[in-house]
Coordinates of C-alpha atoms in Angstrom, one line a residue:
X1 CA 83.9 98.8 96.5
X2 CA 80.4 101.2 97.3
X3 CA 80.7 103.6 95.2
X4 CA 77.7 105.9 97.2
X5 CA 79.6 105.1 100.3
X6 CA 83.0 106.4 99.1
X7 CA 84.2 103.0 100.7
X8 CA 86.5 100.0 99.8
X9 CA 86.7 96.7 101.7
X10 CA 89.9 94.9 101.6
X11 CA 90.5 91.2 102.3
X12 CA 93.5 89.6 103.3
X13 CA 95.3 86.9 101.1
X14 CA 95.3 84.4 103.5
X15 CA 91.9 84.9 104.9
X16 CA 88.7 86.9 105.1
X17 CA 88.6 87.5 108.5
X18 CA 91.2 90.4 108.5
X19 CA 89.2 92.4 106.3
X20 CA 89.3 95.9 106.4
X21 CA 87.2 99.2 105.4
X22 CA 88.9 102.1 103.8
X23 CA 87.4 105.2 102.1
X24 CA 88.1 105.4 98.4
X25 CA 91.0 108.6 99.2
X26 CA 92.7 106.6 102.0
X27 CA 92.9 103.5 99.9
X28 CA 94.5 105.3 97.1
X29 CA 97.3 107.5 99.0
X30 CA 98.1 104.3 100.4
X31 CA 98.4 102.1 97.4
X32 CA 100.6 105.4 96.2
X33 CA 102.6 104.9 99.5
X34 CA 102.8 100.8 98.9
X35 CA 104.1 101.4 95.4
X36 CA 106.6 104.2 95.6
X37 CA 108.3 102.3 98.9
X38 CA 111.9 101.3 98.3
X39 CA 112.4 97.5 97.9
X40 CA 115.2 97.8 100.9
X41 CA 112.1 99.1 103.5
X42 CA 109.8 96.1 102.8
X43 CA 109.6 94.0 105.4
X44 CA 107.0 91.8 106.9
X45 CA 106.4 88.5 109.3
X46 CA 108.6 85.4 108.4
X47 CA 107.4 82.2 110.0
X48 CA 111.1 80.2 110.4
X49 CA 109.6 77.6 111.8
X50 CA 109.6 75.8 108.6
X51 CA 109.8 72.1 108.1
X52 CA 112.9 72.0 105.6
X53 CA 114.7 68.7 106.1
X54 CA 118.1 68.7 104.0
X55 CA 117.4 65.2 104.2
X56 CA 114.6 64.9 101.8
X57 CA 114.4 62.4 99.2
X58 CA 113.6 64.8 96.5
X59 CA 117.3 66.6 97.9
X60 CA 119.1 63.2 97.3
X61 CA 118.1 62.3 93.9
X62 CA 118.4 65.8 92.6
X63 CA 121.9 65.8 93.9
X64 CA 122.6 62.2 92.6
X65 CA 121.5 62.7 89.5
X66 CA 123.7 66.2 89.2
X67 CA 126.2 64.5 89.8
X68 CA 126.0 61.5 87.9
X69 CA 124.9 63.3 84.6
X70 CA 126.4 65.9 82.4
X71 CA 124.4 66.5 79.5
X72 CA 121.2 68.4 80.5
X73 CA 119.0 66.3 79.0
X74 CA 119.7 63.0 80.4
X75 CA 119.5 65.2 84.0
X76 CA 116.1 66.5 83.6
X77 CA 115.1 62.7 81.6
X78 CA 116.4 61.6 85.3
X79 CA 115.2 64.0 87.4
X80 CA 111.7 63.0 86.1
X81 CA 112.4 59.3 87.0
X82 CA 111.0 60.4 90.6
X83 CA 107.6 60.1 91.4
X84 CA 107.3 63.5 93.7
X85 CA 109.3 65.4 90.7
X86 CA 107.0 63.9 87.8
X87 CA 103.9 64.1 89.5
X88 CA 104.8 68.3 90.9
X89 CA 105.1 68.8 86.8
X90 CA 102.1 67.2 85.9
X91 CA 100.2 69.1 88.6
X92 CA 101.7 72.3 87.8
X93 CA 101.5 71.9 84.1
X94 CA 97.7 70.9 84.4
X95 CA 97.1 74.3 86.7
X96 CA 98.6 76.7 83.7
X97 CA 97.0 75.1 81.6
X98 CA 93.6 75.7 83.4
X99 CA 94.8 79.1 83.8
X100 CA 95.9 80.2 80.3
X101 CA 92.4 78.4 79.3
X102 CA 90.3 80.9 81.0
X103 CA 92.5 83.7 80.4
X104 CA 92.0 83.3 76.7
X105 CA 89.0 81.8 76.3
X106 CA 87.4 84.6 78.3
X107 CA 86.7 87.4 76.1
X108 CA 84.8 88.3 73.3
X109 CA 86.3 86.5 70.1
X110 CA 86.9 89.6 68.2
X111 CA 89.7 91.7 67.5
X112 CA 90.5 95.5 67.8
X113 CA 89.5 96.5 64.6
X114 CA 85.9 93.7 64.7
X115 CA 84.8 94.4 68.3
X116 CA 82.6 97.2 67.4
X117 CA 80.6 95.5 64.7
X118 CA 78.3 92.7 65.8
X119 CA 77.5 91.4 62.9
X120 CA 81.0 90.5 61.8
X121 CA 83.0 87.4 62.0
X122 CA 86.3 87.8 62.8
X123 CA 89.3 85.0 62.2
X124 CA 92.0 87.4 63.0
X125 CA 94.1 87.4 66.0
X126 CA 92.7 88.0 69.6
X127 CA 95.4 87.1 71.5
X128 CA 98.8 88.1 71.6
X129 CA 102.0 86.9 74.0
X130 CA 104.8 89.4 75.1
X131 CA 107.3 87.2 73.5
X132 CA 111.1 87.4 74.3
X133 CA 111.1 84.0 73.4
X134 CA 112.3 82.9 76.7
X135 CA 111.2 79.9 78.9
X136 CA 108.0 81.6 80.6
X137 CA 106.0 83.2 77.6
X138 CA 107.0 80.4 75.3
X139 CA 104.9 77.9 77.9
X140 CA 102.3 79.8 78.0
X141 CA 102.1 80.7 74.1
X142 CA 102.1 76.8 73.7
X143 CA 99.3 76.4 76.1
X144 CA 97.4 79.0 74.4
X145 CA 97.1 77.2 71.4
X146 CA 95.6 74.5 72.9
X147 CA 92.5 76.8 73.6
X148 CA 92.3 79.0 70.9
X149 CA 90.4 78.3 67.4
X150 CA 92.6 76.8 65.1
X151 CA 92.1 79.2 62.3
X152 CA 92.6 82.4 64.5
X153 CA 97.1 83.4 64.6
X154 CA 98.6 84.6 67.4
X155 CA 100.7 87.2 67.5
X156 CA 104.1 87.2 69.2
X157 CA 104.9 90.7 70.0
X158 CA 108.9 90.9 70.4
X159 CA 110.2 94.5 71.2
X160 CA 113.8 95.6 70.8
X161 CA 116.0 99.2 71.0
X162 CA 118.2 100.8 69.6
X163 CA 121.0 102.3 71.9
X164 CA 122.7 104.8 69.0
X165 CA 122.6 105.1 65.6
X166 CA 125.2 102.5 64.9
X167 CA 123.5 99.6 67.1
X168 CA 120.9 97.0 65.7
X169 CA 118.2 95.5 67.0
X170 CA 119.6 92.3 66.7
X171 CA 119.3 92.2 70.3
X172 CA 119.4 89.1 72.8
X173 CA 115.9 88.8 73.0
X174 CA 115.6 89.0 69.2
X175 CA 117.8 86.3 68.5
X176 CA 115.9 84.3 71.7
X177 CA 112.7 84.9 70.3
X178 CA 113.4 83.9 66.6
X179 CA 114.9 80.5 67.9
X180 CA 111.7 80.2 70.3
X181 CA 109.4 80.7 67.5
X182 CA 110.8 77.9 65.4
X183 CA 110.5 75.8 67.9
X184 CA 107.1 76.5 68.2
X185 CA 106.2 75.9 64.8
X186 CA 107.8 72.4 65.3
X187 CA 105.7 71.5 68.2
X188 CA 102.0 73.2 66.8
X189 CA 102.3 73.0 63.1
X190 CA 99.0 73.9 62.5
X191 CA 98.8 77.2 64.1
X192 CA 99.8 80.3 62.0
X193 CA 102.5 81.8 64.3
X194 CA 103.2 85.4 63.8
X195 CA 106.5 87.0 65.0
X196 CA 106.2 90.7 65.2
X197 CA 109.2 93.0 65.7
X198 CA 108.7 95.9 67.5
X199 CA 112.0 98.6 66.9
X200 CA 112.3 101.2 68.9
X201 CA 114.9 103.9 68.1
X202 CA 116.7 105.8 71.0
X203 CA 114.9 109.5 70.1
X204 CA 111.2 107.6 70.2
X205 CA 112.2 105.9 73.3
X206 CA 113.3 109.3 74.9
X207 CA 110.2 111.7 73.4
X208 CA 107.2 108.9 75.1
X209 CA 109.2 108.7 78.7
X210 CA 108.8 112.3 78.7
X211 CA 105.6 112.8 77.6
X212 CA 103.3 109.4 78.4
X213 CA 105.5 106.3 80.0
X214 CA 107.0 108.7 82.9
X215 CA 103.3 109.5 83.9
X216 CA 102.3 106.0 83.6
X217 CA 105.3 104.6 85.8
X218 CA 104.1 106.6 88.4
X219 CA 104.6 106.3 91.9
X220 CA 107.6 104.1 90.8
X221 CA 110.5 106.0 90.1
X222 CA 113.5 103.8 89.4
X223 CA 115.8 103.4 86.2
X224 CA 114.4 99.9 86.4
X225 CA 110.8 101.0 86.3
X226 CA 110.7 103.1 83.7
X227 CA 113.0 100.4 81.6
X228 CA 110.3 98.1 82.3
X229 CA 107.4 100.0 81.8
X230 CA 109.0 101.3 78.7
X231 CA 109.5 98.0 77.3
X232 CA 105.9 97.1 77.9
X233 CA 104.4 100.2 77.0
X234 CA 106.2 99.6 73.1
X235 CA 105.5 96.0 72.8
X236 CA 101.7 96.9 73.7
X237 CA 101.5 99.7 71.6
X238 CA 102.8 97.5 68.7
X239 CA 102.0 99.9 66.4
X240 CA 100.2 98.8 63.6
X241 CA 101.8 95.2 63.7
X242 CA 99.1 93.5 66.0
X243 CA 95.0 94.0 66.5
X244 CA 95.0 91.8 69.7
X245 CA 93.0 92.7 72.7
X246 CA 94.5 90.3 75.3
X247 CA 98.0 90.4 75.9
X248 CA 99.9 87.3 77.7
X249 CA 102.6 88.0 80.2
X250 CA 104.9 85.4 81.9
X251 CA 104.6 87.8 84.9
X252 CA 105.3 86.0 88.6
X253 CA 107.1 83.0 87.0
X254 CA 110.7 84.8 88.3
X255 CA 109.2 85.0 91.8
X256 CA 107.3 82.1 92.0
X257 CA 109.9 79.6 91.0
X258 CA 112.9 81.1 91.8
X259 CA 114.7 82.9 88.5
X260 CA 116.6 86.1 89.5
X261 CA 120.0 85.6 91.0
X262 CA 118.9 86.9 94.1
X263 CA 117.4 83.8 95.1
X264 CA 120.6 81.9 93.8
X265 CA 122.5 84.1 96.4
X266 CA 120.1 83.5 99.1
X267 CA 120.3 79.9 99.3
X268 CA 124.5 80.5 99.0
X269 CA 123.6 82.8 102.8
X270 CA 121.6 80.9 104.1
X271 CA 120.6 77.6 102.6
X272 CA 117.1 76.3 102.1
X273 CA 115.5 78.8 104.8
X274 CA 117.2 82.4 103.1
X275 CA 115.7 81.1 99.6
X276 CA 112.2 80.4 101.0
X277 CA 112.1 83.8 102.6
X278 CA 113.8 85.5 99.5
X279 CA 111.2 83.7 97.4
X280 CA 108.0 85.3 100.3
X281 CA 109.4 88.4 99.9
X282 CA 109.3 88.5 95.8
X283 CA 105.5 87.1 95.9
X284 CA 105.0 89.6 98.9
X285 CA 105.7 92.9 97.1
X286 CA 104.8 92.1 93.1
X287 CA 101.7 93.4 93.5
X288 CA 102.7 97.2 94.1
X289 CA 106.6 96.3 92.6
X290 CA 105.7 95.3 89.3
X291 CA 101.7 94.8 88.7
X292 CA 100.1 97.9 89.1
X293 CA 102.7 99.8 87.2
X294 CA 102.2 96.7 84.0
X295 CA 99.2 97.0 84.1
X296 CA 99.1 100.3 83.6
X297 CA 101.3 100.9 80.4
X298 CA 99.8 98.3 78.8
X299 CA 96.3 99.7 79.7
X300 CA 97.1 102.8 77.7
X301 CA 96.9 100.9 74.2
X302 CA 93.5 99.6 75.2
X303 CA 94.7 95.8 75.7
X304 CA 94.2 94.1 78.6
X305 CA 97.5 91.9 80.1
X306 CA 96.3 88.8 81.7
X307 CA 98.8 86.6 83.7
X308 CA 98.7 82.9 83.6
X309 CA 101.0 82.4 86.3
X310 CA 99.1 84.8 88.9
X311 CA 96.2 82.4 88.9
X312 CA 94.7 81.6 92.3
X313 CA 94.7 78.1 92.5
X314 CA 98.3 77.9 90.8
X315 CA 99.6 80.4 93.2
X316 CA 98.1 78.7 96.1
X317 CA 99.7 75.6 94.8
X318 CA 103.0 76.6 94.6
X319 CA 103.2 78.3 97.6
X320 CA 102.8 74.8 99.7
X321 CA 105.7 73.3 97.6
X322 CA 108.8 73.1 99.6
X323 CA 111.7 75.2 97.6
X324 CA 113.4 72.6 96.4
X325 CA 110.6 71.6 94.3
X326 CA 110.5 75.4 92.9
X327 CA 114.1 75.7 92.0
X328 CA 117.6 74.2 93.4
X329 CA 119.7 77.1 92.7
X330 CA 123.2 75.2 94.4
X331 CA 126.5 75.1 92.3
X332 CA 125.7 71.5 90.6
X333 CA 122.7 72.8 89.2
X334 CA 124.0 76.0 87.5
X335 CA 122.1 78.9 85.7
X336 CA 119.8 77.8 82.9
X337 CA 118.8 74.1 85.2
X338 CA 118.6 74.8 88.8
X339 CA 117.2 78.9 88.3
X340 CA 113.0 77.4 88.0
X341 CA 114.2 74.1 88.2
X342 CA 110.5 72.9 88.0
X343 CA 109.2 75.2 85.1
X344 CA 111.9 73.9 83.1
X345 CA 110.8 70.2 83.6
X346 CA 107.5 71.6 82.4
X347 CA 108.7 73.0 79.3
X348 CA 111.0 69.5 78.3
X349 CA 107.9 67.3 79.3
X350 CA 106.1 70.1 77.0
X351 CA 108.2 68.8 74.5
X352 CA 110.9 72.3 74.0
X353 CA 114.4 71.2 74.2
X354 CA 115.8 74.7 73.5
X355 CA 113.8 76.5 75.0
X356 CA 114.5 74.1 78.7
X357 CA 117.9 75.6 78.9
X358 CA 117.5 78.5 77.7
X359 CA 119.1 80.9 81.1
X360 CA 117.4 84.1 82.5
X361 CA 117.7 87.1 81.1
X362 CA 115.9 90.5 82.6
X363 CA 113.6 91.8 80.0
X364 CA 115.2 95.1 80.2
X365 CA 119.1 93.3 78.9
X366 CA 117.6 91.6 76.5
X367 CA 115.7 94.0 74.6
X368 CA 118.8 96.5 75.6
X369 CA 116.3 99.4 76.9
X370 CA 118.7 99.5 79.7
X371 CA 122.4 101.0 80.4
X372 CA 125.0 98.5 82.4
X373 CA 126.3 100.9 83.4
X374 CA 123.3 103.2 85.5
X375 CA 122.3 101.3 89.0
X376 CA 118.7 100.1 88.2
X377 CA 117.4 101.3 92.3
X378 CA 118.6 104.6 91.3
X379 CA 115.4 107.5 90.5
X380 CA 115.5 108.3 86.7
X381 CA 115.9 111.5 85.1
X382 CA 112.4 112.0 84.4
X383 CA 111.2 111.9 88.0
X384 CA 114.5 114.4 89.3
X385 CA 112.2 117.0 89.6
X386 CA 109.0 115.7 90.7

């Protein structure tokens, strides 16, 4: 970016040849354009030419072993009896681990309230993990204590909502999360653990859409959106519960390894080649779908998110992996095993036995922000008018 120019200069993912120079107000009404386009009208090139041969080894012993074994733990103790299997875990589990190392390791030691005095030591918490306790942020809040002073908590921010006056916030992702946590005091007994709930009545909820998250969500319009960004925007705000300055999101796990149901119903069209493209299409469209608008409401609480799964060389890394190695979403593997097949094996040669099978549950359930009953593609009340 040239600031005295007024210019940009944009490089391509895949290369730096197709770079290409925008002034500063063309490469904002098109970001604007990128993130308010419906999911339905993003398209882009497909190369079918894949090498996918059904008759894979990897394919065979998976499907052996499904069949052969019931209980989920003697599958995934057998699915990690291949070589390729075991030696795609170890490489994926020493990538995050590289990633959550620099992610947390790369700031200034200090907390909220310490940052602004030099002089000052600081022991309390820097780093906090958005924590519904399910498979991705529990990962990566284990990883995190690998690199983070022994002394120094972490906080693990937990958000729930209250639909009426009557509900509790004894939500899914509340019970999840407790259950998680325990098991990570099992696993790193000699990190102080902190489990913050974050409540949210229904009035609150409603007054900072209108006023704050609605503005923040911005280009994106959707029920979903402003669920999501809702969700985030509490957890970050955390009231006076956490002083962290970095916050750790399991963002891109879903669409890296294969955890929505989509994907589940794009291999039951189409087989191996409609769940490779369903899987391009999710890493295709995150940026302006999901991580400008995070990034955003989590901004507003002065925290910075950082995502261990977006890392460059782990991205890179995952993208060459044919899609059976990401996930095997087929009837003998059902939800909670085949849904991020591989991330699972992570978390169970981790150690988590829980947390392994724990199934896939959108943030926006689990912390019940959302109504079952509205269409999450539909544009929410706040943005009728606008």
């Amino acid at each position: 970016m040239d600031i005295n120019k007024n210019s940009i200069i944009l490089h391509s993912w895949e290369t730096y040849e197709n770079s290409q120079i925008l002034t500063l107000d063309d490469w904002i009404q098109s970001c604007q354009e990128r993130q308010s386009l419906p999911d339905e009208e993003f398209c882009f090139d497909f190369q079918s030419s894949l090498n996918l041969n059904e008759k894979d080894s990897v394919i065979t012993h998976i499907e052996n072993v499904s069949l052969n074994h019931k209980n989920k733990q003697h599958i995934f103790e057998s699915l990690l009896d291949n070589e390729v299997i075991l030696n795609t875990v170890k490489d994926i589990c020493k990538l995050l681990e590289k990633s959550v190392q620099v992610r947390v390791q790369t700031q200034p030691n200090k907390c909220k309230l310490c940052i602004s005095n030099e002089e000052t030591y600081c022991n309390h918490c820097t780093t906090g993990i958005l924590f519904s306790g399910g498979l991705d942020c529990t990962i990566l809040a284990f990883l995190a204590d690998k690199f983070l002073p022994k002394k120094q908590p972490i906080d693990l921010i937990n958000v729930a909502f209250k639909s009426n006056d009557n509900s509790s916030y004894d939500v899914p992702d509340r019970l999840t999360g407790k259950q998680s946590y325990e098991e990570l005091q099992r696993l790193c007994p000699d990190r102080l653990w902190v489990f913050h709930e974050v409540n949210v009545p229904k009035e609150q909820l409603e007054e900072y859409q209108s006023l704050i998250i609605g503005d923040l969500v911005y280009p994106r319009k959707t029920i979903l959106d402003e669920s999501l960004g809702s969700a985030l925007w509490f957890a970050a705000r955390a009231g006076s519960l956490s002083h962290c300055r970095i916050l750790l999101l399991g963002s891109g796990a879903d669409e890296l390894f294969g955890g929505y149901v989509r994907h589940r119903n794009a291999y039951k069209r189409q087989g191996w080649l409609g769940l490779s493209k369903e899987l391009l299409l999710d890493w295709k469209r995150i940026s302006f779908r999901n991580l400008a608008r995070d990034n955003r409401v989590i901004c507003d609480h002065g925290r910075q998110p950082r995502m261990p799964y977006l890392d460059e060389d782990l991205i890179d890394y995952v993208l060459n992996l044919k899609p059976w190695l990401k996930c095997y979403p087929s009837e003998t593997l059902p939800c909670g095993i085949g849904d991020k097949l591989i991330l699972r094996l992570v978390a169970f040669q981790l150690g988590f036995v829980n947390v392994t099978f724990l199934p896939k549950r959108a943030l926006q359930f689990g912390s019940r922000i959302a109504n079952k009953k509205e269409k999450g593609n539909d544009i929410s009340k706040t943005f009728m008018n606008t």
